Structures are given as structure tokens and as C-alpha cells.
mmCIF file of C-alpha atoms in Angstrom:
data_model
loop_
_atom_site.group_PDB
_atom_site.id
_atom_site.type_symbol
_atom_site.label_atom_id
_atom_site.label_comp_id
_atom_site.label_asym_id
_atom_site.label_seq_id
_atom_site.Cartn_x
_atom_site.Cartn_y
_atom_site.Cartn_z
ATOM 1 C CA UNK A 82 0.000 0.000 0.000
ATOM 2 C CA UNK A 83 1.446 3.258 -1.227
ATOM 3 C CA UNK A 84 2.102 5.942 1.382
ATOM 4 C CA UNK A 85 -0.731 8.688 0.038
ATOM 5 C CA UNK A 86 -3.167 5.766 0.343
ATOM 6 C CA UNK A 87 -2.459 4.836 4.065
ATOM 7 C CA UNK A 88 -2.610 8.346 5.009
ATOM 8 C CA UNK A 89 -6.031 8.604 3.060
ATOM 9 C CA UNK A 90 -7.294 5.382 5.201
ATOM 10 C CA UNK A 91 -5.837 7.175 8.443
ATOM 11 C CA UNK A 92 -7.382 10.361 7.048
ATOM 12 C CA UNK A 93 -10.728 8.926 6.060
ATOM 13 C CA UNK A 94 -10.924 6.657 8.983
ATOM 14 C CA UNK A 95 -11.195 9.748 11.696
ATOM 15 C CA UNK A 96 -13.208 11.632 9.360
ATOM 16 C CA UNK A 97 -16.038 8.619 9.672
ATOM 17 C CA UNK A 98 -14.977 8.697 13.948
ATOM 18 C CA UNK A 99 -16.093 12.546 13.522
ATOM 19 C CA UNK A 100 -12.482 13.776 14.937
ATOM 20 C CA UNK A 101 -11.883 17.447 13.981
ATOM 21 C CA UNK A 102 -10.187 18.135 10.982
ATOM 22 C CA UNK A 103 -7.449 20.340 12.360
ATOM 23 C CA UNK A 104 -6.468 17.044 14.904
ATOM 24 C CA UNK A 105 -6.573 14.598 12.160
ATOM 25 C CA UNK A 106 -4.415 17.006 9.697
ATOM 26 C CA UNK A 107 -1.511 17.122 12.552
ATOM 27 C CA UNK A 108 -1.860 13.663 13.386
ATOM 28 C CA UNK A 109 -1.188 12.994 9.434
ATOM 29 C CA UNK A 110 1.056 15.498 9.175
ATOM 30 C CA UNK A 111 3.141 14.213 12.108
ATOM 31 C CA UNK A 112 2.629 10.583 10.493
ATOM 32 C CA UNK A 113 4.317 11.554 7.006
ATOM 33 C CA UNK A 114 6.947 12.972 8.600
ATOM 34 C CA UNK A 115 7.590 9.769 10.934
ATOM 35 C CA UNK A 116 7.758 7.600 7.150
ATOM 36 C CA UNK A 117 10.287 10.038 5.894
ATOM 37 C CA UNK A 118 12.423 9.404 8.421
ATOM 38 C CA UNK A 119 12.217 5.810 8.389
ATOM 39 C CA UNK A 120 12.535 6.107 4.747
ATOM 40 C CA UNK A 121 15.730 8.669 5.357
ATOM 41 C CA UNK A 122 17.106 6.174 8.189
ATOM 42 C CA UNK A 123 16.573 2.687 6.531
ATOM 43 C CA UNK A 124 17.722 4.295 2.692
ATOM 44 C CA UNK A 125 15.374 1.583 1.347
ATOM 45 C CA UNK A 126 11.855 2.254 -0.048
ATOM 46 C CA UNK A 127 10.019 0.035 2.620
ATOM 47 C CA UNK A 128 8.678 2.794 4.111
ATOM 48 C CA UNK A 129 6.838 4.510 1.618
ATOM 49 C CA UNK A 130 5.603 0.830 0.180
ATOM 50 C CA UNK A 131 4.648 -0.589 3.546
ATOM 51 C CA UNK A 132 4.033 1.848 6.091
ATOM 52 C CA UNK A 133 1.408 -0.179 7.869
ATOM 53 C CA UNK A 134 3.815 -2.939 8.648
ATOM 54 C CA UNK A 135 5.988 -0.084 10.461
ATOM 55 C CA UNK A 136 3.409 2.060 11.821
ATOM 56 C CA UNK A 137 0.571 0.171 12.155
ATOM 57 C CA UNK A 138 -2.314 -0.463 10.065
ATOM 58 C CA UNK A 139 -4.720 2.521 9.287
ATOM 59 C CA UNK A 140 -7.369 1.259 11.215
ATOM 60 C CA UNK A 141 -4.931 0.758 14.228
ATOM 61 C CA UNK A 142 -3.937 4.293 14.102
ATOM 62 C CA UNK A 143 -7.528 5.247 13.839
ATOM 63 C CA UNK A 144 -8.807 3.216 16.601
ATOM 64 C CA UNK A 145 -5.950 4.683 18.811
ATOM 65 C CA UNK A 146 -6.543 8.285 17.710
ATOM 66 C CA UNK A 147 -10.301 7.896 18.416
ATOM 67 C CA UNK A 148 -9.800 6.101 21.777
ATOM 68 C CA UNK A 149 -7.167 9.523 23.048
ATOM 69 C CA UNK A 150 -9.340 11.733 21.801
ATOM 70 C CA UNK A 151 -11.928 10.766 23.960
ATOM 71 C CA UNK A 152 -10.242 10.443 26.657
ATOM 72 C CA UNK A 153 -9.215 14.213 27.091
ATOM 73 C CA UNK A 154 -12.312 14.751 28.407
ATOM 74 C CA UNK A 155 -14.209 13.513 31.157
ATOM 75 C CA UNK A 156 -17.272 13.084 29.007
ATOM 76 C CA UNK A 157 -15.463 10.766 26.859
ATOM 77 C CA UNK A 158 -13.449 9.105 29.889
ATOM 78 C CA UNK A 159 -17.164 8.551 31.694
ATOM 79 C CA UNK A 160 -19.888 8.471 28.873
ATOM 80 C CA UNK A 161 -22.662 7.058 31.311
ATOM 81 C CA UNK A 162 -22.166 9.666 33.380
ATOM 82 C CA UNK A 163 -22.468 12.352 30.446
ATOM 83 C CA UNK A 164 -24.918 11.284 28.593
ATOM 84 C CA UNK A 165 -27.251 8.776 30.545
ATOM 85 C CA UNK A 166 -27.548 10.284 34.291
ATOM 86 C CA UNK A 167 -26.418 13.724 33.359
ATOM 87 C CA UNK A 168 -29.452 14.747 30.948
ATOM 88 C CA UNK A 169 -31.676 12.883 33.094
ATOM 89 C CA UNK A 170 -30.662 15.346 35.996
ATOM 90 C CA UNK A 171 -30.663 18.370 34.096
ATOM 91 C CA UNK A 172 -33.808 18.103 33.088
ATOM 92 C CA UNK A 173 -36.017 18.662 36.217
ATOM 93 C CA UNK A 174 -33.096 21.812 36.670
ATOM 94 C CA UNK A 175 -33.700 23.114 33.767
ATOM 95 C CA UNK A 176 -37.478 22.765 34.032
ATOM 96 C CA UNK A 177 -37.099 24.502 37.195
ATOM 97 C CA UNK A 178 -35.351 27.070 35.627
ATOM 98 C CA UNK A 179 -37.813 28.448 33.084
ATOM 99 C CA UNK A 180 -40.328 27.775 35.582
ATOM 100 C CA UNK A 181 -39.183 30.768 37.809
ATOM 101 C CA UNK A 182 -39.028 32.503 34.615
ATOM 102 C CA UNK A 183 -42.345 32.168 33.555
ATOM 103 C CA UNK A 184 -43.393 33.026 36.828
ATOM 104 C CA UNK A 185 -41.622 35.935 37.803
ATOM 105 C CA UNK A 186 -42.352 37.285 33.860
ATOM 106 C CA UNK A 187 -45.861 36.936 34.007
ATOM 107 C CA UNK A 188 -45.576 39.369 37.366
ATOM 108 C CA UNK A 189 -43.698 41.752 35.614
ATOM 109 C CA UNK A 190 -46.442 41.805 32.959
ATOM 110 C CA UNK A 191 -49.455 42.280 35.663
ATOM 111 C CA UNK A 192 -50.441 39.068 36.186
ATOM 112 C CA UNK A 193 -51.424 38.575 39.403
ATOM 113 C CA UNK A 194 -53.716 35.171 41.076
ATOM 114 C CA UNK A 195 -54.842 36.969 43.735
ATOM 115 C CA UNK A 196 -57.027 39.417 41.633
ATOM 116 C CA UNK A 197 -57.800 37.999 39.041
ATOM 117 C CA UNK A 198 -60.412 40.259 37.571
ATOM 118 C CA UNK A 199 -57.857 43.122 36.910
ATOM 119 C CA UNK A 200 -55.084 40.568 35.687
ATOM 120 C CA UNK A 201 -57.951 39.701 32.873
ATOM 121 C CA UNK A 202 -58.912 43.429 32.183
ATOM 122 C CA UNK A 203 -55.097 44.369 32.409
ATOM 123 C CA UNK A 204 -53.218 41.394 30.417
ATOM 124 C CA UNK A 205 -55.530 40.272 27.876
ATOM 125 C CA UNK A 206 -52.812 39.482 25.243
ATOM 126 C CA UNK A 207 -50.835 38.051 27.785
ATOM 127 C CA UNK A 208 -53.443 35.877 29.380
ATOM 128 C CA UNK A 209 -54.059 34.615 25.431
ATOM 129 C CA UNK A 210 -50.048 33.762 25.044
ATOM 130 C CA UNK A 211 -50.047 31.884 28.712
ATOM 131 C CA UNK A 212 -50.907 28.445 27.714
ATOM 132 C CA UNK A 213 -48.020 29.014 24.751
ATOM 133 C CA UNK A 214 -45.534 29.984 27.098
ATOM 134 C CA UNK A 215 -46.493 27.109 29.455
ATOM 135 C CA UNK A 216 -45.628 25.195 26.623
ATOM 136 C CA UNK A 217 -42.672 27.080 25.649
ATOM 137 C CA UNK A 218 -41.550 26.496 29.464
ATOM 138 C CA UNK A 219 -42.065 22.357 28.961
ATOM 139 C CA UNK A 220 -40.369 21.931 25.365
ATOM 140 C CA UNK A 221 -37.702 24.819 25.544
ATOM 141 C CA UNK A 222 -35.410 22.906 28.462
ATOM 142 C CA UNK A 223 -35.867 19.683 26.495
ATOM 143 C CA UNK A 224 -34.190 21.235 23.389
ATOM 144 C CA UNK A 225 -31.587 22.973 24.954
ATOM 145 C CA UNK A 226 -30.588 19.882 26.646
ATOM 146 C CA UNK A 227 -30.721 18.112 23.664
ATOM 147 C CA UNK A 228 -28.870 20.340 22.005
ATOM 148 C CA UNK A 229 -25.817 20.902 24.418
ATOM 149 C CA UNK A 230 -25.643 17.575 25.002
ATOM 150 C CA UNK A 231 -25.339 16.771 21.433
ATOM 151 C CA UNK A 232 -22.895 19.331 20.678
ATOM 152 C CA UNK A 233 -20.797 17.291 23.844
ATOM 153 C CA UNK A 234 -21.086 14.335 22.469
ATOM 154 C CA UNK A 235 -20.239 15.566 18.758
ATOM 155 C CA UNK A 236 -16.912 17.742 20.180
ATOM 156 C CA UNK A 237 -16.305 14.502 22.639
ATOM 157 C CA UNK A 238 -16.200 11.989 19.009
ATOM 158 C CA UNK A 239 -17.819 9.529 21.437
ATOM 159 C CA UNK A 240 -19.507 6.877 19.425
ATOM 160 C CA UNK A 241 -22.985 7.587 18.002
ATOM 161 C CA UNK A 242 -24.791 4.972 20.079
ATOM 162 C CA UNK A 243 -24.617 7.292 23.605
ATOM 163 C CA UNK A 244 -25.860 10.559 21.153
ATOM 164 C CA UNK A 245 -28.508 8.861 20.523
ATOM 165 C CA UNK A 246 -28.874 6.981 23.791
ATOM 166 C CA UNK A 247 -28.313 10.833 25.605
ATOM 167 C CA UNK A 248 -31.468 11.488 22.928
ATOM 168 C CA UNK A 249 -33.423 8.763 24.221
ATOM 169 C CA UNK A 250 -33.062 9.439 27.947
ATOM 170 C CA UNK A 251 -34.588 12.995 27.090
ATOM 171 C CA UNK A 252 -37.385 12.066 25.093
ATOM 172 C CA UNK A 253 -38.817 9.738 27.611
ATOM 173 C CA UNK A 254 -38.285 12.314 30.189
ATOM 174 C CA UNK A 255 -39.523 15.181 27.977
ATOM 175 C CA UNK A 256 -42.442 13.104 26.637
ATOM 176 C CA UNK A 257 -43.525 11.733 30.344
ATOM 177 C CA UNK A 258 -43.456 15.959 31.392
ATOM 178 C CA UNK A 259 -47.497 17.043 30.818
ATOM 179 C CA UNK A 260 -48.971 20.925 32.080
ATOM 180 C CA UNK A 261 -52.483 22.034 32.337
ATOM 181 C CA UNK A 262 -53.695 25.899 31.967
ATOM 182 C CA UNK A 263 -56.608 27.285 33.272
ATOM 183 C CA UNK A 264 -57.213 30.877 32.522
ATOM 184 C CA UNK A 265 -58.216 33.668 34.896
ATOM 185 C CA UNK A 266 -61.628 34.764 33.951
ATOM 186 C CA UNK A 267 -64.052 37.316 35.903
ATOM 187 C CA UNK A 268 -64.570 35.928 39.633
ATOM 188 C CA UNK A 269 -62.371 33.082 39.437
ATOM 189 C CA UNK A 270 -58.315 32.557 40.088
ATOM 190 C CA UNK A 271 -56.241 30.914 37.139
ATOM 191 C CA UNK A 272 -54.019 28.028 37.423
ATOM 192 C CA UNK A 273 -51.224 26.557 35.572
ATOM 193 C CA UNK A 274 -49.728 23.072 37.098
ATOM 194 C CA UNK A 275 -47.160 20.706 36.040
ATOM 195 C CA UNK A 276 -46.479 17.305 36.454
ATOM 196 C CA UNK A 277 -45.250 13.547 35.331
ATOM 197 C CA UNK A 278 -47.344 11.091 33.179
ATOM 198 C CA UNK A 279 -48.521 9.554 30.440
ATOM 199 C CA UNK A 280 -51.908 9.188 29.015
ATOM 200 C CA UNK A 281 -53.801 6.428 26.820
ATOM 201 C CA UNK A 282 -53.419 7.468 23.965
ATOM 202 C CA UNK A 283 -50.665 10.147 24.485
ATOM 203 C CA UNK A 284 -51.708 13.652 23.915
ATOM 204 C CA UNK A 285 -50.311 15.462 20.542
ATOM 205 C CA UNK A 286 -48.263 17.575 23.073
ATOM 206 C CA UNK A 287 -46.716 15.275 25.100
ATOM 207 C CA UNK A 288 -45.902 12.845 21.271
ATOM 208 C CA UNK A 289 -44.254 16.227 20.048
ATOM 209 C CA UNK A 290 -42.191 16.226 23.484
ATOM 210 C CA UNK A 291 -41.003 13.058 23.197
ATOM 211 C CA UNK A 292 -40.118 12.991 19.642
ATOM 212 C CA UNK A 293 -38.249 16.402 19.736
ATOM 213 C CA UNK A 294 -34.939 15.238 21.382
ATOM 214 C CA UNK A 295 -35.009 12.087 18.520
ATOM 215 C CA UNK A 296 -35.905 14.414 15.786
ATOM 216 C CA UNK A 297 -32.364 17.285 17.080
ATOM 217 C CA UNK A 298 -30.630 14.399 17.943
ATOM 218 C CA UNK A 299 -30.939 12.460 14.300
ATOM 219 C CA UNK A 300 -30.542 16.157 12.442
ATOM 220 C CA UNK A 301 -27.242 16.920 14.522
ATOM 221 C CA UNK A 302 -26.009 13.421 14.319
ATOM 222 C CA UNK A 303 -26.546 13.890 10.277
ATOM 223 C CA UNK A 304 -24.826 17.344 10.482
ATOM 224 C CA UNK A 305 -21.891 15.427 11.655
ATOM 225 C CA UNK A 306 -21.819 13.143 9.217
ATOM 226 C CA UNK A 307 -21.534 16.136 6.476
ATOM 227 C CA UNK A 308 -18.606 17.340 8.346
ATOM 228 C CA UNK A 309 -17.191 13.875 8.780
ATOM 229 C CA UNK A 310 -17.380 13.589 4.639
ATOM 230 C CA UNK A 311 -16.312 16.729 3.706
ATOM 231 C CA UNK A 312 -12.936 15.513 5.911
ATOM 232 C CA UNK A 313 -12.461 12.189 4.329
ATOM 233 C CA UNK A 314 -13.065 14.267 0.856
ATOM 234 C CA UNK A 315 -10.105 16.008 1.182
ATOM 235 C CA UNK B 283 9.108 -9.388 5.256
ATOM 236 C CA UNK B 284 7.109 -10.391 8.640
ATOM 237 C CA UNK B 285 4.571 -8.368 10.003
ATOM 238 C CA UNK B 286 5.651 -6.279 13.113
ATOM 239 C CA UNK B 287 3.430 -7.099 16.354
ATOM 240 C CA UNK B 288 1.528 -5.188 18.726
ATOM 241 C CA UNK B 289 3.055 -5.955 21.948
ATOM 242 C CA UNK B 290 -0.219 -6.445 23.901
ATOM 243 C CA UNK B 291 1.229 -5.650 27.414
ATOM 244 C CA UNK B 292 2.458 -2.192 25.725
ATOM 245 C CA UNK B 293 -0.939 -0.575 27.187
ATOM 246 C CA UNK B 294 -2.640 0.842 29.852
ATOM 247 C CA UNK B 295 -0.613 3.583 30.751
ATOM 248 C CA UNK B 296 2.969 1.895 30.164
ATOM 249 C CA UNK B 297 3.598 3.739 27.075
ATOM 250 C CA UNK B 298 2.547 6.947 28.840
ATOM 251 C CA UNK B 299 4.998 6.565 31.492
ATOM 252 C CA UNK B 300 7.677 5.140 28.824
ATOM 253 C CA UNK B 301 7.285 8.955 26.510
ATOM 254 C CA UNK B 302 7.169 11.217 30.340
ATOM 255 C CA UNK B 303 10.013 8.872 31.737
ATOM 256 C CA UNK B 304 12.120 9.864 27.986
ATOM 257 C CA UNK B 305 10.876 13.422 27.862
ATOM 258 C CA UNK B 306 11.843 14.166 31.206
ATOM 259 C CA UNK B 307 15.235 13.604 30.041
ATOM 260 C CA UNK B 308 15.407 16.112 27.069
ATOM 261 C CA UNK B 309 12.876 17.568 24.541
ATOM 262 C CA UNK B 310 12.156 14.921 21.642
ATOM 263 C CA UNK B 311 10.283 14.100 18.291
ATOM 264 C CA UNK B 312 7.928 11.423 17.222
ATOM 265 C CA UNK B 313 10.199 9.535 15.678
ATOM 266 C CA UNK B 314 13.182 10.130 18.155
ATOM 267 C CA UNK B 315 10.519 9.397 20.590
ATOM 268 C CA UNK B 316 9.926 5.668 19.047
ATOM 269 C CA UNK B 317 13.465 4.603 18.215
ATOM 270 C CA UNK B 318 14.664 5.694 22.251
ATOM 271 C CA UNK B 319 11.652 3.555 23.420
ATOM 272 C CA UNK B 320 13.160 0.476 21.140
ATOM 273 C CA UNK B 321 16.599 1.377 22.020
ATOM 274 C CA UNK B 322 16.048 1.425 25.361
ATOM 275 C CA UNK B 323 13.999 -1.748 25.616
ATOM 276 C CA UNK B 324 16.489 -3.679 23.387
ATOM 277 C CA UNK B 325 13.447 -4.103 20.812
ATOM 278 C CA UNK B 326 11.382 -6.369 23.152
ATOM 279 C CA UNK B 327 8.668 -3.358 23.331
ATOM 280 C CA UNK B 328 7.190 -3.098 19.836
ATOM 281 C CA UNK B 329 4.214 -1.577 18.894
ATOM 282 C CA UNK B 330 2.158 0.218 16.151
ATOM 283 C CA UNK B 331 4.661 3.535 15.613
ATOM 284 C CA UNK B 332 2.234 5.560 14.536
ATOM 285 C CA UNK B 333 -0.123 5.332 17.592
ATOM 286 C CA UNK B 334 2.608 7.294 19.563
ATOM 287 C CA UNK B 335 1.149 10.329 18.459
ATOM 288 C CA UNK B 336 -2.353 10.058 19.348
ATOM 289 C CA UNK B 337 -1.113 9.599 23.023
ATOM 290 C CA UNK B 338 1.608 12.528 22.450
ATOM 291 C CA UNK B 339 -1.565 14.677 21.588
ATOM 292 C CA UNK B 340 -4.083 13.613 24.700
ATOM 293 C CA UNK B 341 -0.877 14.118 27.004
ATOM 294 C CA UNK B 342 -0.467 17.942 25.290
ATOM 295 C CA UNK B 343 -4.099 17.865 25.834
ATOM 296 C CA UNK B 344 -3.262 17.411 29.532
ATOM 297 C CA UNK B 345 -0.902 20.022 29.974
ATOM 298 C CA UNK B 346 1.742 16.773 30.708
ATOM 299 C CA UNK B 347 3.975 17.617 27.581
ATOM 300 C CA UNK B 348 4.286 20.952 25.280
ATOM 301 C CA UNK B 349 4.365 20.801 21.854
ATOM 302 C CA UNK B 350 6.325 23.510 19.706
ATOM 303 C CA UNK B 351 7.283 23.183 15.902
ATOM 304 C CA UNK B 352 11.053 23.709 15.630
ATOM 305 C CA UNK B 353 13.659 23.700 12.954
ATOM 306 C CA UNK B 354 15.695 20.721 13.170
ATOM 307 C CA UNK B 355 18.158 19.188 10.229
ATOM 308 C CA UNK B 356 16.625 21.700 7.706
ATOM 309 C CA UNK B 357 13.011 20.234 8.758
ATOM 310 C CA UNK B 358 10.380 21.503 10.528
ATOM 311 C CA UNK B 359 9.392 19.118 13.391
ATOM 312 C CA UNK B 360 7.075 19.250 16.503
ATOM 313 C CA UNK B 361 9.600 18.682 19.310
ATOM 314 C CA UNK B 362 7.727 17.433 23.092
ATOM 315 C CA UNK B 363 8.848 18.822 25.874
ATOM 316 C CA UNK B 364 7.417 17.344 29.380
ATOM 317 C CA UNK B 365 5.986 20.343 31.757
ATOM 318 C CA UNK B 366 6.308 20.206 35.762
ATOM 319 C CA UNK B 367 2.857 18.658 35.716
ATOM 320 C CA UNK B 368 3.922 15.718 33.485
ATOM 321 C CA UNK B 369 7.084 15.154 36.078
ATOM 322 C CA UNK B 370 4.833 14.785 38.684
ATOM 323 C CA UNK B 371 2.369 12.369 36.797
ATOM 324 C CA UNK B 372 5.792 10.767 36.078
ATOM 325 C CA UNK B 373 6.715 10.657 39.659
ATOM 326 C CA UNK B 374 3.407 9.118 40.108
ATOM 327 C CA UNK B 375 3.581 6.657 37.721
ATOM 328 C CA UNK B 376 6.960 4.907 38.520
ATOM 329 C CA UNK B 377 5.733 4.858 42.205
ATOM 330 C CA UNK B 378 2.667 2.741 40.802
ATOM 331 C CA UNK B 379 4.672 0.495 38.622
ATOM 332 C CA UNK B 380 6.805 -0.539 40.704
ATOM 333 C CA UNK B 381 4.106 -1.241 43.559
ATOM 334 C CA UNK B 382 3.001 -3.121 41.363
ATOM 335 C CA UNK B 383 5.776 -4.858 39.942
ATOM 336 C CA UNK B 384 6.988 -5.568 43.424
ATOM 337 C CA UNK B 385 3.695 -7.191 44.440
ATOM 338 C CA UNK B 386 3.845 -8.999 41.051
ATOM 339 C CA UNK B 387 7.058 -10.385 41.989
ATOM 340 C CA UNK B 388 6.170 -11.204 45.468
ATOM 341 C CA UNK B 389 4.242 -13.452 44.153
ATOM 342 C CA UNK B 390 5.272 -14.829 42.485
ATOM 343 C CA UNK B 391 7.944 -16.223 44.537
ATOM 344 C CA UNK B 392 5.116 -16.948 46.704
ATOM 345 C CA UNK B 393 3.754 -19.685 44.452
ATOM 346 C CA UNK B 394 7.243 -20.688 44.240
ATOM 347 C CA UNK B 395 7.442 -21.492 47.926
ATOM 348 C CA UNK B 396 4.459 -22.695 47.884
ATOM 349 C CA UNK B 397 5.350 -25.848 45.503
ATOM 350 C CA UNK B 398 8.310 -26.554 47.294
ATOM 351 C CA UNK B 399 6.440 -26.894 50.263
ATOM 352 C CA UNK B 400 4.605 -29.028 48.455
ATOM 353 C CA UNK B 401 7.197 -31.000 47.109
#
């Protein structure tokens, strides 16, 4: 096998493990200039006709360049930890999170439970948004956690199998999550409330929540795959 | 000509040790890095070359080992150097190894004794 070729297998081979380009062009870059020095050293052509018999075969190299990479980081070094219990604990945060949010905005905007008449006369528009932003405060967490943990996964090369495992964890979370709205109207209070469950037959909502973090998770994990052709491509 | 072999027991943090213990010593390339490992071990540690530099980069990574491109021989190579932190990992390391060597060899001469009391 010629030299080129090998470093086109080496080349190819992290493009398809989804390393970064700029790591795989060193690590080729640092390869070629290991054969030319065997070549230089040993005066004989061996080298540049066999160079996986002296470096190690393409898939060798790969495997080892795949297996360092992840382990620079501690998502890589601990993958259950990253992408099985840490999405499934972020998730409640986070939903906690844009829960104060929506709270503490619909006070600044007038509403207020414990008069309920002027919050209707006062925040019409906003009382017609509230069951969208109660919405907005169930799917929004679930796609930012999708998203971030995608993007650590895709920076972390782990292998596809815990993206998509990461994506799993969240849709059944996100999916099981279910709110109910009650608007304020003349004389009596409105409620929003939140909680676990699923129904027979699942509500459109709650199907759209749990097929979200599949839907980001397949679309990143094929906007990888672009990146991972255009490397092997060049 | 034969194929060269992956010395299985060449894992698991040996050859990190192997490129601090070397690097501690003075600043090295890839290749230099290789053929002082083979010298050193009269050829009884061989491996795939080329995965060197995969653990050269997670090391860097680390902050264990620099990495600077110098001219050397009218060619520009990436010379390692090993940083305060790698000695310390190093430090660490032998300390292991040999724990564990020593147990290794204890007992070995254990089962040793152990037979002859047999016997």
C-alpha cells in the first residue's frame, strides 16, 4: 500500500470517527513525517511501500486516535455519566429554571392570582399567550438539553450509540413531562400546574415532546456526518 | 518481510509513562521518541509507531507535555517537551509500577514457595 493511500485510510478513517479536521491534519502530518524518516534512516523504499507494517495499520492508528481523543475529556473518559444520568438530571433543573421565569415574567407583565379580575382586564394578550408559554416552558429545556448535550457528544467523538442513547433518555423524560392551563376569567383565580405522566393514547403535546430530542438528535447526528465527509473528501 | 506485532502488554498507561520517563530527560520528536523507546527496551517493546502520536496529543491535551514546531536538520518538526505537571504524573507513575511490579514479583515467589512446600 502506497504511502498517500495509508494516510487517506488514516485520514478517512477519523473523518467517519467525527475527529476534527485540524487534529486529524496534525496527526497525518506528524505521520508523514515519521515515514520520511524511516525512509531517510533505513535508505530503502520500505517505508513509503509498507508503512502499515511499520506504523501500524490505518485502522490501528484510527482506533488509537479515536480512543485519546476521547479520553481528554471527562465526558469521553465517563460516557454514562455524560450522557445517561447527566441529561436525566438536568432536566427537572432546567425545568425549574424556566419555571421561575415564567413566573416571575408573568408578574412583571401584571399578572397577578390573587385578583384575578384586573389581571384579565389588564393582560388580555398576555393571558391569550399563557398556555403558549407554558408550553414554551415544557419543550424549551428539552431542546436545549438536547442540544448541548449533542454538541458534547459531537466535540467529545464519542460513538454515536450514547448521542442517541443521551437522545433517548430525554425524550422519555420530555415526553412523560405534561402541564395544564386554566385561565383567569371574571370571579375566578387561574391556574397553571405541572407534572409527570402519560396518558392512553398520548396527547399530541406530550408525542411532540417526546419525539423532539429524537428528531435534534438524528438532524445533529446527520450534520456530523456532512462534516465527517467533507474531511475524508479532502 | 514479517509483520511487526503489537506488543499487547504495551498498554494501559505503560507507554505513557515510557514517553514522560524519555521526555523528562530532554525535549524529543515522534520519531526520536519511538526509536529511544526500542533502544532502550532492546526491541522487546514493539508496537504500532504511529499510535505514539495520538497519546503525544491527549498528554499535550493534559498540559503533561508541550508541543512547539522547531527547525531541526533543515526540517520543521514538533519537538515534546514534558511540563512540571507531566514530572509529577511521572513521579506518580513509577511509584505505581513498581508497587506493582513488586507485588507482582512477590508473588510470584510466593507460588514458588508454595510448591516446594509441596514437594
Amino acid at each position: 500500500m502506497s504511502v498517500q493511500r495509508w494516510l487517506d485510510e488514516v485520514r478517512s478513517g477519523c473523518g467517519r470517527r467525527r475527529l476534527p479536521p485540524a487534529y486529524v491534519e496534525r496527526l497525518v502530518g506528524e505521520l508523514s513525517d515519521h515515514l520520511t524518516e524511516l525512509m531517510e534512516d533505513s535508505m530503502s523504499m520500505e517505508a513509503s511501500e509498507r508503512p502499515p507494517t511499520l506504523l501500524g495499520s490505518a485502522s490501528e492508528i484510527v482506533a488509537a486516535a479515536s480512543s485519546e481523543y476521547r479520553r481528554r475529556r471527562f465526558s469521553g473518559r465517563h460516557p454514562w455519566l455524560a450522557f445517561v444520568i447527566a441529561p436525566t438530571l438536568s432536566l427537572p433543573i432546567l425545568w425549574a429554571g424556566s419555571l421561575l421565569m415564567l413566573v416571575f415574567g408573568a408578574k412583571a407583565i401584571g399578572f397577578d392570582s390573587e385578583s384575578p379580575t384586573a389581571t384579565a382586564a389588564t393582560s388580555h394578550w398576555a393571558t391569550e399567550m399563557l398556555p403558549f408559554a407554558v408550553l414554551g416552558t415544557l419543550i424549551l429545556p428539552v431542546a436545549v438539553a438536547t442540544i448541548a448535550f449533542c454538541q458534547l457528544a459531537i466535540k467529545t467523538a464519542v460513538s454515536r450509540r450514547w448521542l442517541l442513547a443521551c437522545c433517548l433518555v430525554l425524550a422519555i423524560i420530555g415526553g412523560a413531562a405534561n402541564s395544564s392551563v386554566s385561565l383567569p376569567t371574571p370571579g375566578t383565580k387561574g391556574s397553571v400546574a405541572f407534572g409527570f405522566g402519560v396518558s392512553l393514547p398520548p396527547s399530541p403535546q406530550q408525542i411532540a415532546q417526546f419525539l423532539l430530542p429524537l428528531l435534534l438528535g438524528c438532524w445533529m447526528l446527520h450534520v456530523g456526518r456532512g462534516t465527517a465527509v467533507s474531511v475524508s473528501g479532502n | 518481510m514479517a509483520e511487526r506485532k503489537s506488543n499487547p502488554a504495551f498498554l494501559n498507561g505503560v507507554p505513557e509513562m515510557l514517553i514522560l520517563q524519555l521526555l523528562s530527560r530532554q525535549a524529543m520528536y515522534g520519531y526520536e521518541i519511538v526509536q529511544a523507546i526500542k533502544a532502550d527496551s532492546n526491541d522487546e517493546l514493539e508496537f504500532g509507531e504511529g499510535c505514539i502520536y495520538p497519546i503525544l496529543h491527549r498528554l499535550e491535551s493534559d498540559g503533561l507535555l508541550t508541543a512547539t514546531k522547531e527547525l531541526a536538520s533543515g526540517r520543521t518538526r514538533v519537538v515534546y517537551r514534558c511540563t512540571r505537571r507531566g514530572k509529577a504524573r511521572l513521579a506518580k507513575s513509577i511509584s505505581n509500577w513498581r508497587r506493582i511490579a513488586d507485588a507482582v514479583n512477590l508473588s510470584l515467589e510466593g507460588g514458588g514457595n508454595v510448591r516446594s512446600a509441596l514437594a
